[in-house]
Each structure stands twice: as structure tokens, then as C-alpha cells.
């Protein structure tokens, strides 16, 4: 299938220009010709061009290298130099210009066409690479977490805006200056091993750590960071290493507060448990079904059951059937927030009975607690109140 792309042919010799244009048009290209460097620049700016074939020696006026430089400053397109010269000084004039080849005019038209096709392929490949680079850069700069890129020696090559915001500094202070192997924080915390593994080709997440920039000679606040470090491989070797750091300072502070609150709660529970153990009355706590989940020593003394035995029982089992019949367990009142104080008869493990005064209520966690006091020494202890 013929190629319909447009080529700007810059050639000051009309005969050569006509011959070269014929070769190109026979191959299916559309050709625009310019006989001078200034005309080439004019057409390069004004016309739709897909590729430039640029003769270096254009006689008087602007030469081909300068025309190429001006066109490429404004347009991103493939450019191939043409010349009848092979002297090193002529070739060297093109080396500072991004071109896609140098063709000696004496070469065959087949070589010329092959060079053009190669230039198009190389340019398309470069455009894809540039697009991927822009895509990576976009993700890199817009990422909400701090990112650093290191070369294989550990020197910082790139940092993103989130990283600058995290440490309240600028990229210029670390790029080309900071080396991760010299980081005092990582060395003191024993974390260099994680980065050494990454530089050997392994992806690693290292534990949260408190990082102090002052230890590396930078001014900044301490932050707790969680990091992932992973390699970018090229032809089987580590080409770059990427470090992603997430600020966990506030999370760590909340966790510390939760730990402190838990410790205080546990201390409070221990203190409460001690107070219940020292209480003069028997204490029973049951779940929503009345199954006992906690009792104190007085409860064991009152019922004659061990703590283990009581915790396998429902509270209804410790009362005599007559006591339950006379005053059924009233969960409706308890669930409505009421406090019930009544008298009942305890059926002890040995079969004896003990009259008690019982005070019960529902707790915020959905359990029920009761305090019971032996009232055997009262007059008519089992009489209904």
C-alpha cells in the first residue's frame, strides 16, 4: 500500500531535487520542495509535513543544519540529513541536532526509502515512549502519596509534589544530593536492609517508622511513615528503585490514643473487678438470655457453686421453683431501664435455701447485673414483700 505522508525535500540543486522527488513520489509520498534554508523553515512552519529530507550544503544563506535546528525547535517530526560529503567535520555539524539519520547522496534510492521508513518507525516509537513518559509523569506528580525515584547507586533522581508537601521541602534540595544508603534514620532503625533488598530486585514493604529529617541535615518535622520500595528492571538488572511513602502520623497518634484508652479501660475493668471481689454482696452478671458471664467470690459463697460451675448456668437455675413462680424474672421492666429490687430464695448446691434481697438492672452493653444479699437474719425472711 503506498504511503501518503508528506515529505519536505530541501535541496538547492534543481536536478537533484527533481530526481529525488521522483523516487519519493513513485513510492507513494507527497513531496514539497524547498531550494534554500529560509524557504525550508518557512514551509516547515506553514505546511503539514510528516518528515524532512534536509541537504546540509544549501549554497549561500542559511545552511541545512541551521534550518533543521529552527524547524525542530517548533515541530516534532523526523528529519534526515542528505549530503554528498562524508568528511568528519561535515558529519559532526549534525550531531547536536536530533535527526534520524545521515544519508550520502550517492547511495541508491532503495537505501533512501529504507532510511525514510526506518525514520518513521523510530519517530513513532519515540512518540509512544514520550506518551508513556507523560503518563508516568502525570501519575507520579498527581499521586496522593510521596514518591521518590533512585538510580542504581541510591541517589535521588525524582521526587513528586506529595513528597515535597510531606517533608515541607523542595526537590532541588535532594535530587542528585540525597543518597538513601547514607540516610541516618534508616541506618539507626535498622531499615537499610529493606532498601538493600529492593536494590537487589525485590519489592519490599518496611514497617512504620518515625522519620526525623534533622538527622540527615534537613529542617523539618518528624513524621511517621509507611513505605513500599520496589525496583524497576531493565534487561534483567535493577535500573531504578521507587520509594512510596504514606504519612501515618495522625493514624499513629490515634492508635496511640486508642492504646492508651484501652489500657485505661482495662485498668478500670481490673479495678472494678477488684471492687466487685471485695463487695460485701454477691454479684451476678448475665447475657441477654440470662446465662451467667461473670460472678464474684461472694456469689460462690452464697450459692455453694464454684465460679466455673456458675458460669455454665442460667441465672434462673439458682432460684427455687417457688421463688421463680412467685416472682418471675421481669426482663421487660429491665429492658425499659427500670431497676428491680425484690426478695427471692436461692437454691444452694447442697439443696439448702437462702433468702436474698436482689437488686437488678440492665447495663448499656446489653448485659444484666444483680447484687444479692443474704437476709437470713431478718424476721420472716422468705415472706413476700
mmCIF file of C-alpha atoms in Angstrom:
data_model
loop_
_atom_site.group_PDB
_atom_site.id
_atom_site.type_symbol
_atom_site.label_atom_id
_atom_site.label_comp_id
_atom_site.label_asym_id
_atom_site.label_seq_id
_atom_site.Cartn_x
_atom_site.Cartn_y
_atom_site.Cartn_z
ATOM 1 C CA UNK A 1 0.000 0.000 0.000
ATOM 2 C CA UNK A 2 1.522 3.388 -0.998
ATOM 3 C CA UNK A 3 2.490 5.787 1.778
ATOM 4 C CA UNK A 4 0.500 9.052 1.599
ATOM 5 C CA UNK A 5 2.591 11.010 4.075
ATOM 6 C CA UNK A 6 4.179 14.309 3.083
ATOM 7 C CA UNK A 7 7.919 14.865 2.858
ATOM 8 C CA UNK A 8 9.658 18.248 2.756
ATOM 9 C CA UNK A 9 12.658 17.836 0.456
ATOM 10 C CA UNK A 10 15.241 20.582 0.955
ATOM 11 C CA UNK A 11 17.722 20.592 -1.939
ATOM 12 C CA UNK A 12 19.376 23.586 -3.657
ATOM 13 C CA UNK A 13 20.253 21.652 -6.838
ATOM 14 C CA UNK A 14 17.098 21.589 -9.029
ATOM 15 C CA UNK A 15 18.228 18.487 -10.946
ATOM 16 C CA UNK A 16 18.913 16.511 -7.761
ATOM 17 C CA UNK A 17 15.669 17.764 -6.228
ATOM 18 C CA UNK A 18 13.672 16.574 -9.280
ATOM 19 C CA UNK A 19 15.279 13.115 -9.254
ATOM 20 C CA UNK A 20 14.822 12.635 -5.518
ATOM 21 C CA UNK A 21 11.221 13.866 -5.656
ATOM 22 C CA UNK A 22 10.507 11.357 -8.418
ATOM 23 C CA UNK A 23 11.835 8.476 -6.281
ATOM 24 C CA UNK A 24 9.700 9.584 -3.361
ATOM 25 C CA UNK A 25 6.518 10.121 -5.369
ATOM 26 C CA UNK A 26 6.940 6.717 -7.037
ATOM 27 C CA UNK A 27 6.982 5.269 -3.508
ATOM 28 C CA UNK A 28 3.660 6.997 -2.797
ATOM 29 C CA UNK A 29 4.846 10.006 -0.801
ATOM 30 C CA UNK A 30 3.624 13.543 -1.347
ATOM 31 C CA UNK A 31 6.630 15.833 -1.821
ATOM 32 C CA UNK A 32 7.116 19.542 -1.145
ATOM 33 C CA UNK A 33 10.457 21.013 -2.230
ATOM 34 C CA UNK A 34 12.478 23.954 -0.914
ATOM 35 C CA UNK A 35 15.644 25.278 -2.501
ATOM 36 C CA UNK A 36 17.028 27.211 0.447
ATOM 37 C CA UNK A 37 17.270 27.034 4.194
ATOM 38 C CA UNK A 38 14.997 30.039 4.723
ATOM 39 C CA UNK A 39 12.348 28.579 2.401
ATOM 40 C CA UNK A 40 12.582 25.261 4.240
ATOM 41 C CA UNK A 41 11.927 26.991 7.552
ATOM 42 C CA UNK A 42 9.001 28.903 6.066
ATOM 43 C CA UNK A 43 7.387 25.751 4.645
ATOM 44 C CA UNK A 44 8.252 23.748 7.749
ATOM 45 C CA UNK A 45 6.265 26.186 9.865
ATOM 46 C CA UNK A 46 3.358 26.721 7.452
ATOM 47 C CA UNK A 47 2.696 23.340 5.840
ATOM 48 C CA UNK A 48 1.663 19.945 7.133
ATOM 49 C CA UNK A 49 4.906 17.951 6.995
ATOM 50 C CA UNK A 50 5.494 14.372 8.152
ATOM 51 C CA UNK A 51 9.258 14.163 7.500
ATOM 52 C CA UNK A 52 12.112 16.422 6.344
ATOM 53 C CA UNK A 53 14.921 15.393 3.998
ATOM 54 C CA UNK A 54 17.495 18.122 4.594
ATOM 55 C CA UNK A 55 20.544 18.759 2.385
ATOM 56 C CA UNK A 56 23.345 20.172 4.535
ATOM 57 C CA UNK A 57 25.059 22.345 1.920
ATOM 58 C CA UNK A 58 22.450 24.756 0.550
ATOM 59 C CA UNK A 59 24.818 27.286 -1.048
ATOM 60 C CA UNK A 60 24.621 30.865 0.140
ATOM 61 C CA UNK A 61 22.465 31.816 3.099
ATOM 62 C CA UNK A 62 21.209 29.513 5.811
ATOM 63 C CA UNK A 63 22.706 26.024 5.691
ATOM 64 C CA UNK A 64 20.821 22.812 6.308
ATOM 65 C CA UNK A 65 21.899 22.337 9.913
ATOM 66 C CA UNK A 66 20.585 25.760 10.952
ATOM 67 C CA UNK A 67 17.333 25.262 9.014
ATOM 68 C CA UNK A 68 16.917 21.876 10.693
ATOM 69 C CA UNK A 69 17.545 23.393 14.111
ATOM 70 C CA UNK A 70 14.884 26.073 13.599
ATOM 71 C CA UNK A 71 12.273 23.649 12.237
ATOM 72 C CA UNK A 72 12.796 21.135 15.051
ATOM 73 C CA UNK A 73 12.555 23.910 17.631
ATOM 74 C CA UNK A 74 8.918 24.357 16.562
ATOM 75 C CA UNK A 75 7.909 20.959 15.145
ATOM 76 C CA UNK A 76 8.325 17.422 16.458
ATOM 77 C CA UNK A 77 8.891 15.374 13.316
ATOM 78 C CA UNK A 78 11.559 13.058 11.895
ATOM 79 C CA UNK A 79 14.399 14.665 9.966
ATOM 80 C CA UNK A 80 17.088 13.011 7.845
ATOM 81 C CA UNK A 81 20.185 14.804 6.602
ATOM 82 C CA UNK A 82 21.315 14.443 2.992
ATOM 83 C CA UNK A 83 24.808 15.275 1.827
ATOM 84 C CA UNK A 84 27.353 14.435 -0.818
ATOM 85 C CA UNK A 85 30.054 14.969 1.798
ATOM 86 C CA UNK A 86 31.417 12.315 4.144
ATOM 87 C CA UNK A 87 34.102 14.405 5.805
ATOM 88 C CA UNK A 88 34.056 14.107 9.626
ATOM 89 C CA UNK A 89 33.722 17.857 10.099
ATOM 90 C CA UNK A 90 30.575 17.897 7.959
ATOM 91 C CA UNK A 91 29.022 14.931 9.780
ATOM 92 C CA UNK A 92 29.906 16.425 13.179
ATOM 93 C CA UNK A 93 27.839 19.529 12.375
ATOM 94 C CA UNK A 94 24.691 17.360 12.573
ATOM 95 C CA UNK A 95 25.485 15.576 15.820
ATOM 96 C CA UNK A 96 23.956 18.231 18.087
ATOM 97 C CA UNK A 97 20.665 18.075 16.168
ATOM 98 C CA UNK A 98 18.045 15.427 16.826
ATOM 99 C CA UNK A 99 17.945 13.659 13.492
ATOM 100 C CA UNK A 100 17.047 10.195 12.280
ATOM 101 C CA UNK A 101 19.961 9.547 10.005
ATOM 102 C CA UNK A 102 22.618 10.846 7.621
ATOM 103 C CA UNK A 103 22.379 9.655 4.022
ATOM 104 C CA UNK A 104 25.085 10.090 1.432
ATOM 105 C CA UNK A 105 23.517 11.166 -1.858
ATOM 106 C CA UNK A 106 25.441 8.605 -3.853
ATOM 107 C CA UNK A 107 23.511 5.791 -2.177
ATOM 108 C CA UNK A 108 20.712 4.091 -4.063
ATOM 109 C CA UNK A 109 17.065 5.099 -3.943
ATOM 110 C CA UNK A 110 16.347 1.807 -2.130
ATOM 111 C CA UNK A 111 18.620 2.904 0.727
ATOM 112 C CA UNK A 112 16.907 6.297 0.784
ATOM 113 C CA UNK A 113 13.425 4.760 1.009
ATOM 114 C CA UNK A 114 14.524 2.232 3.636
ATOM 115 C CA UNK A 115 16.018 5.064 5.698
ATOM 116 C CA UNK A 116 12.757 7.022 5.470
ATOM 117 C CA UNK A 117 10.696 4.044 6.598
ATOM 118 C CA UNK A 118 13.087 3.468 9.480
ATOM 119 C CA UNK A 119 12.885 7.145 10.472
ATOM 120 C CA UNK A 120 9.088 6.966 10.598
ATOM 121 C CA UNK A 121 9.223 3.820 12.750
ATOM 122 C CA UNK A 122 11.776 5.344 15.110
ATOM 123 C CA UNK A 123 9.770 8.541 15.439
ATOM 124 C CA UNK A 124 6.559 6.626 16.154
ATOM 125 C CA UNK A 125 8.389 4.541 18.749
ATOM 126 C CA UNK A 126 9.718 7.704 20.341
ATOM 127 C CA UNK A 127 6.239 9.239 20.383
ATOM 128 C CA UNK A 128 4.911 6.122 22.155
ATOM 129 C CA UNK A 129 7.757 6.318 24.642
ATOM 130 C CA UNK A 130 7.076 10.031 25.173
ATOM 131 C CA UNK A 131 3.391 9.282 25.737
ATOM 132 C CA UNK A 132 4.271 6.630 28.290
ATOM 133 C CA UNK A 133 6.669 9.060 29.939
ATOM 134 C CA UNK A 134 3.939 11.730 30.121
ATOM 135 C CA UNK A 135 1.529 9.152 31.509
ATOM 136 C CA UNK A 136 4.045 8.107 34.156
ATOM 137 C CA UNK A 137 4.844 11.730 34.959
ATOM 138 C CA UNK A 138 1.147 12.502 35.346
ATOM 139 C CA UNK A 139 0.625 9.637 37.769
ATOM 140 C CA UNK A 140 3.877 10.446 39.548
ATOM 141 C CA UNK A 141 3.066 14.121 40.085
ATOM 142 C CA UNK A 142 -0.620 13.634 40.925
ATOM 143 C CA UNK A 143 -0.154 10.681 43.286
ATOM 144 C CA UNK A 144 -1.523 11.478 46.769
ATOM 145 C CA UNK A 145 1.446 9.751 48.430
ATOM 146 C CA UNK A 146 5.097 10.776 48.454
ATOM 147 C CA UNK A 147 7.215 9.168 45.738
ATOM 148 C CA UNK A 148 10.972 9.131 45.165
ATOM 149 C CA UNK A 149 12.966 7.552 42.347
ATOM 150 C CA UNK A 150 16.592 6.482 42.847
ATOM 151 C CA UNK A 151 19.261 5.347 40.445
ATOM 152 C CA UNK A 152 21.075 2.062 40.979
ATOM 153 C CA UNK A 153 23.611 3.754 43.282
ATOM 154 C CA UNK A 154 20.875 5.034 45.632
ATOM 155 C CA UNK A 155 20.989 8.695 44.564
ATOM 156 C CA UNK A 156 17.653 10.533 44.317
ATOM 157 C CA UNK A 157 16.613 11.315 40.730
ATOM 158 C CA UNK A 158 12.995 12.435 41.136
ATOM 159 C CA UNK A 159 10.503 13.372 43.851
ATOM 160 C CA UNK A 160 6.851 14.335 43.407
ATOM 161 C CA UNK A 161 4.779 17.182 44.848
ATOM 162 C CA UNK A 162 3.223 14.979 47.540
ATOM 163 C CA UNK A 163 6.729 14.162 48.757
ATOM 164 C CA UNK A 164 7.631 17.865 48.855
ATOM 165 C CA UNK A 165 4.439 18.591 50.817
ATOM 166 C CA UNK A 166 5.074 15.699 53.190
ATOM 167 C CA UNK A 167 8.507 16.975 54.193
ATOM 168 C CA UNK A 168 7.920 20.691 53.569
ATOM 169 C CA UNK A 169 10.945 20.969 51.275
ATOM 170 C CA UNK A 170 11.787 21.202 47.578
ATOM 171 C CA UNK A 171 13.020 18.669 45.044
ATOM 172 C CA UNK A 172 16.151 20.708 44.335
ATOM 173 C CA UNK A 173 17.417 20.062 47.858
ATOM 174 C CA UNK A 174 17.542 16.287 47.409
ATOM 175 C CA UNK A 175 17.811 15.441 43.698
ATOM 176 C CA UNK A 176 21.389 14.481 42.964
ATOM 177 C CA UNK A 177 22.322 15.171 46.605
ATOM 178 C CA UNK A 178 20.499 12.708 48.843
ATOM 179 C CA UNK A 179 21.652 9.079 48.816
ATOM 180 C CA UNK A 180 19.466 6.542 50.527
ATOM 181 C CA UNK A 181 22.445 4.466 51.671
ATOM 182 C CA UNK A 182 23.647 7.456 53.725
ATOM 183 C CA UNK A 183 20.287 8.015 55.475
ATOM 184 C CA UNK A 184 20.853 8.237 59.250
ATOM 185 C CA UNK A 185 17.237 7.381 60.098
ATOM 186 C CA UNK A 186 17.289 4.160 58.095
ATOM 187 C CA UNK A 187 20.670 3.178 59.478
ATOM 188 C CA UNK A 188 19.726 3.835 63.139
ATOM 189 C CA UNK A 189 16.421 1.977 62.835
ATOM 190 C CA UNK A 190 17.977 -0.977 61.016
ATOM 191 C CA UNK A 191 15.804 -0.357 57.931
ATOM 192 C CA UNK A 192 18.564 -0.167 55.313
ATOM 193 C CA UNK A 193 18.155 -3.915 54.863
ATOM 194 C CA UNK A 194 14.757 -3.368 53.238
ATOM 195 C CA UNK A 195 16.210 -0.975 50.666
ATOM 196 C CA UNK A 196 19.185 -3.214 50.009
ATOM 197 C CA UNK A 197 16.706 -5.974 49.135
ATOM 198 C CA UNK A 198 14.929 -3.628 46.706
ATOM 199 C CA UNK A 199 18.231 -2.752 45.029
ATOM 200 C CA UNK A 200 18.755 -6.474 44.589
ATOM 201 C CA UNK A 201 15.448 -6.744 42.711
ATOM 202 C CA UNK A 202 12.841 -7.413 45.439
ATOM 203 C CA UNK A 203 9.643 -5.463 46.237
ATOM 204 C CA UNK A 204 9.528 -4.723 49.969
ATOM 205 C CA UNK A 205 7.196 -3.050 52.482
ATOM 206 C CA UNK A 206 9.013 -1.891 55.577
ATOM 207 C CA UNK A 207 7.361 -1.338 58.980
ATOM 208 C CA UNK A 208 6.064 2.061 60.022
ATOM 209 C CA UNK A 209 8.851 4.240 61.349
ATOM 210 C CA UNK A 210 9.270 7.688 62.830
ATOM 211 C CA UNK A 211 11.424 9.674 60.411
ATOM 212 C CA UNK A 212 13.323 12.771 61.552
ATOM 213 C CA UNK A 213 14.698 14.909 58.659
ATOM 214 C CA UNK A 214 17.002 16.742 61.085
ATOM 215 C CA UNK A 215 19.144 13.612 61.385
ATOM 216 C CA UNK A 216 20.014 13.997 57.683
ATOM 217 C CA UNK A 217 20.759 17.711 57.922
ATOM 218 C CA UNK A 218 17.345 18.938 56.733
ATOM 219 C CA UNK A 219 14.934 21.225 58.552
ATOM 220 C CA UNK A 220 11.555 19.566 59.010
ATOM 221 C CA UNK A 221 9.072 17.921 61.318
ATOM 222 C CA UNK A 222 9.136 14.327 62.421
ATOM 223 C CA UNK A 223 6.625 12.134 60.626
ATOM 224 C CA UNK A 224 5.575 8.515 60.975
ATOM 225 C CA UNK A 225 5.724 6.954 57.502
ATOM 226 C CA UNK A 226 4.730 3.646 55.967
ATOM 227 C CA UNK A 227 6.737 2.804 52.862
ATOM 228 C CA UNK A 228 6.865 0.425 49.933
ATOM 229 C CA UNK A 229 10.051 0.182 47.895
ATOM 230 C CA UNK A 230 10.314 -1.689 44.621
ATOM 231 C CA UNK A 231 12.716 -1.981 41.672
ATOM 232 C CA UNK A 232 12.194 -1.109 38.010
ATOM 233 C CA UNK A 233 14.031 -3.704 35.972
ATOM 234 C CA UNK A 234 15.729 -3.155 32.608
ATOM 235 C CA UNK A 235 17.206 -6.080 30.712
ATOM 236 C CA UNK A 236 17.282 -8.183 33.852
ATOM 237 C CA UNK A 237 19.033 -5.651 36.097
ATOM 238 C CA UNK A 238 17.787 -3.004 38.532
ATOM 239 C CA UNK A 239 17.509 0.250 36.569
ATOM 240 C CA UNK A 240 15.618 2.389 39.081
ATOM 241 C CA UNK A 241 14.181 1.971 42.566
ATOM 242 C CA UNK A 242 10.900 3.645 43.560
ATOM 243 C CA UNK A 243 10.016 4.534 47.153
ATOM 244 C CA UNK A 244 6.381 5.280 48.014
ATOM 245 C CA UNK A 245 5.819 6.831 51.453
ATOM 246 C CA UNK A 246 2.450 7.353 53.144
ATOM 247 C CA UNK A 247 2.081 9.761 56.046
ATOM 248 C CA UNK A 248 0.806 7.732 59.009
ATOM 249 C CA UNK A 249 1.465 10.374 61.687
ATOM 250 C CA UNK A 250 -2.167 11.086 62.514
ATOM 251 C CA UNK A 251 -3.089 7.417 62.281
ATOM 252 C CA UNK A 252 -0.240 6.537 64.622
ATOM 253 C CA UNK A 253 -1.356 9.256 67.038
ATOM 254 C CA UNK A 254 -4.929 7.918 67.014
ATOM 255 C CA UNK A 255 -3.654 4.397 67.505
ATOM 256 C CA UNK A 256 -1.592 5.577 70.462
ATOM 257 C CA UNK A 257 -4.685 7.254 71.898
ATOM 258 C CA UNK A 258 -6.694 4.076 71.372
ATOM 259 C CA UNK A 259 -3.998 2.007 73.052
ATOM 260 C CA UNK A 260 -3.947 4.422 75.974
ATOM 261 C CA UNK A 261 -7.737 4.390 76.192
ATOM 262 C CA UNK A 262 -7.738 0.600 76.056
ATOM 263 C CA UNK A 263 -5.124 0.438 78.792
ATOM 264 C CA UNK A 264 -7.156 2.839 80.907
ATOM 265 C CA UNK A 265 -10.293 0.823 80.237
ATOM 266 C CA UNK A 266 -8.534 -2.397 81.122
ATOM 267 C CA UNK A 267 -7.162 -0.779 84.260
ATOM 268 C CA UNK A 268 -10.675 0.424 85.078
ATOM 269 C CA UNK A 269 -12.064 -3.046 84.467
ATOM 270 C CA UNK A 270 -9.400 -4.554 86.678
ATOM 271 C CA UNK A 271 -10.180 -2.020 89.379
ATOM 272 C CA UNK A 272 -13.893 -2.692 89.020
ATOM 273 C CA UNK A 273 -13.281 -6.437 89.161
ATOM 274 C CA UNK A 274 -11.281 -5.935 92.347
ATOM 275 C CA UNK A 275 -14.018 -3.813 93.878
ATOM 276 C CA UNK A 276 -16.617 -6.451 92.969
ATOM 277 C CA UNK A 277 -14.444 -9.112 94.569
ATOM 278 C CA UNK A 278 -14.288 -7.014 97.725
ATOM 279 C CA UNK A 279 -18.003 -6.192 97.676
ATOM 280 C CA UNK A 280 -19.990 -7.483 100.688
ATOM 281 C CA UNK A 281 -22.803 -8.696 98.410
ATOM 282 C CA UNK A 282 -22.920 -11.452 95.795
ATOM 283 C CA UNK A 283 -22.602 -10.187 92.247
ATOM 284 C CA UNK A 284 -24.006 -11.855 89.128
ATOM 285 C CA UNK A 285 -23.819 -10.665 85.527
ATOM 286 C CA UNK A 286 -25.686 -12.411 82.724
ATOM 287 C CA UNK A 287 -26.064 -12.015 78.965
ATOM 288 C CA UNK A 288 -29.291 -11.227 77.091
ATOM 289 C CA UNK A 289 -30.529 -14.793 77.735
ATOM 290 C CA UNK A 290 -29.639 -14.716 81.413
ATOM 291 C CA UNK A 291 -26.615 -17.019 81.030
ATOM 292 C CA UNK A 292 -24.052 -16.008 83.639
ATOM 293 C CA UNK A 293 -20.844 -14.462 82.294
ATOM 294 C CA UNK A 294 -19.325 -13.037 85.477
ATOM 295 C CA UNK A 295 -19.658 -13.654 89.241
ATOM 296 C CA UNK A 296 -17.642 -12.689 92.303
ATOM 297 C CA UNK A 297 -16.422 -14.790 95.212
ATOM 298 C CA UNK A 298 -19.431 -13.831 97.354
ATOM 299 C CA UNK A 299 -21.705 -15.334 94.675
ATOM 300 C CA UNK A 300 -19.848 -18.622 95.017
ATOM 301 C CA UNK A 301 -20.103 -18.458 98.830
ATOM 302 C CA UNK A 302 -23.821 -17.678 98.649
ATOM 303 C CA UNK A 303 -24.741 -20.472 96.212
ATOM 304 C CA UNK A 304 -22.156 -23.104 97.141
ATOM 305 C CA UNK A 305 -21.171 -23.454 93.460
ATOM 306 C CA UNK A 306 -17.676 -22.851 92.116
ATOM 307 C CA UNK A 307 -17.091 -19.968 89.744
ATOM 308 C CA UNK A 308 -16.655 -22.392 86.849
ATOM 309 C CA UNK A 309 -19.967 -24.085 87.645
ATOM 310 C CA UNK A 310 -21.853 -20.804 87.878
ATOM 311 C CA UNK A 311 -20.508 -19.637 84.537
ATOM 312 C CA UNK A 312 -22.116 -22.723 82.951
ATOM 313 C CA UNK A 313 -25.543 -21.847 84.382
ATOM 314 C CA UNK A 314 -28.503 -19.580 83.650
ATOM 315 C CA UNK A 315 -29.374 -17.248 86.490
ATOM 316 C CA UNK A 316 -32.840 -18.768 86.719
ATOM 317 C CA UNK A 317 -31.338 -22.056 87.929
ATOM 318 C CA UNK A 318 -30.033 -20.610 91.203
ATOM 319 C CA UNK A 319 -33.551 -19.805 92.472
ATOM 320 C CA UNK A 320 -36.099 -22.209 93.921
ATOM 321 C CA UNK A 321 -39.010 -23.012 91.571
ATOM 322 C CA UNK A 322 -41.430 -21.469 94.071
ATOM 323 C CA UNK A 323 -39.416 -18.226 94.090
ATOM 324 C CA UNK A 324 -39.487 -18.018 90.296
ATOM 325 C CA UNK A 325 -43.201 -18.804 90.247
ATOM 326 C CA UNK A 326 -43.928 -16.200 92.888
ATOM 327 C CA UNK A 327 -41.861 -13.508 91.180
ATOM 328 C CA UNK A 328 -40.942 -14.347 87.543
ATOM 329 C CA UNK A 329 -37.792 -12.764 86.138
ATOM 330 C CA UNK A 330 -39.014 -9.422 84.723
ATOM 331 C CA UNK A 331 -36.853 -8.648 81.657
ATOM 332 C CA UNK A 332 -39.488 -6.265 80.252
ATOM 333 C CA UNK A 333 -39.026 -3.817 83.113
ATOM 334 C CA UNK A 334 -35.270 -4.193 82.991
ATOM 335 C CA UNK A 335 -35.162 -3.581 79.234
ATOM 336 C CA UNK A 336 -37.218 -0.440 79.742
ATOM 337 C CA UNK A 337 -34.486 0.899 82.026
ATOM 338 C CA UNK A 338 -36.069 0.048 85.329
ATOM 339 C CA UNK A 339 -34.290 -1.197 88.442
ATOM 340 C CA UNK A 340 -35.950 -4.122 90.194
ATOM 341 C CA UNK A 341 -35.439 -4.805 93.892
ATOM 342 C CA UNK A 342 -37.135 -7.879 95.271
ATOM 343 C CA UNK A 343 -36.674 -10.904 97.554
ATOM 344 C CA UNK A 344 -36.098 -14.455 96.376
ATOM 345 C CA UNK A 345 -34.939 -17.810 97.683
ATOM 346 C CA UNK A 346 -31.583 -19.156 96.488
ATOM 347 C CA UNK A 347 -31.327 -22.915 95.962
ATOM 348 C CA UNK A 348 -27.807 -23.769 97.030
ATOM 349 C CA UNK A 349 -25.724 -26.567 95.571
ATOM 350 C CA UNK A 350 -26.275 -28.711 98.675
ATOM 351 C CA UNK A 351 -30.050 -28.356 98.361
ATOM 352 C CA UNK A 352 -30.499 -25.835 101.164
ATOM 353 C CA UNK A 353 -32.184 -22.476 100.561
ATOM 354 C CA UNK A 354 -31.156 -18.968 101.442
ATOM 355 C CA UNK A 355 -33.444 -15.898 101.298
ATOM 356 C CA UNK A 356 -31.865 -12.940 99.490
ATOM 357 C CA UNK A 357 -32.654 -9.387 98.612
ATOM 358 C CA UNK A 358 -31.931 -8.957 94.928
ATOM 359 C CA UNK A 359 -31.348 -5.679 93.030
ATOM 360 C CA UNK A 360 -31.119 -5.921 89.224
ATOM 361 C CA UNK A 361 -30.713 -3.621 86.221
ATOM 362 C CA UNK A 362 -29.830 -3.736 82.530
ATOM 363 C CA UNK A 363 -26.400 -2.329 81.592
ATOM 364 C CA UNK A 364 -25.566 -0.247 78.464
ATOM 365 C CA UNK A 365 -23.737 -3.192 76.900
ATOM 366 C CA UNK A 366 -26.936 -5.290 76.986
ATOM 367 C CA UNK A 367 -25.969 -7.474 79.952
ATOM 368 C CA UNK A 368 -27.896 -7.745 83.218
ATOM 369 C CA UNK A 369 -26.305 -7.421 86.630
ATOM 370 C CA UNK A 370 -27.665 -8.297 90.011
ATOM 371 C CA UNK A 371 -26.473 -7.819 93.565
ATOM 372 C CA UNK A 372 -27.842 -10.268 96.158
ATOM 373 C CA UNK A 373 -27.634 -10.004 99.943
ATOM 374 C CA UNK A 374 -28.320 -12.804 102.388
ATOM 375 C CA UNK A 375 -31.267 -11.717 104.596
ATOM 376 C CA UNK A 376 -31.484 -14.881 106.692
ATOM 377 C CA UNK A 377 -31.103 -12.847 109.847
ATOM 378 C CA UNK A 378 -34.181 -10.786 109.122
ATOM 379 C CA UNK A 379 -37.508 -11.634 110.652
ATOM 380 C CA UNK A 380 -39.674 -13.755 108.296
ATOM 381 C CA UNK A 381 -37.013 -13.677 105.579
ATOM 382 C CA UNK A 382 -38.993 -15.627 102.984
ATOM 383 C CA UNK A 383 -42.209 -13.644 103.360
ATOM 384 C CA UNK A 384 -43.348 -11.824 100.205
ATOM 385 C CA UNK A 385 -42.688 -8.100 100.227
#
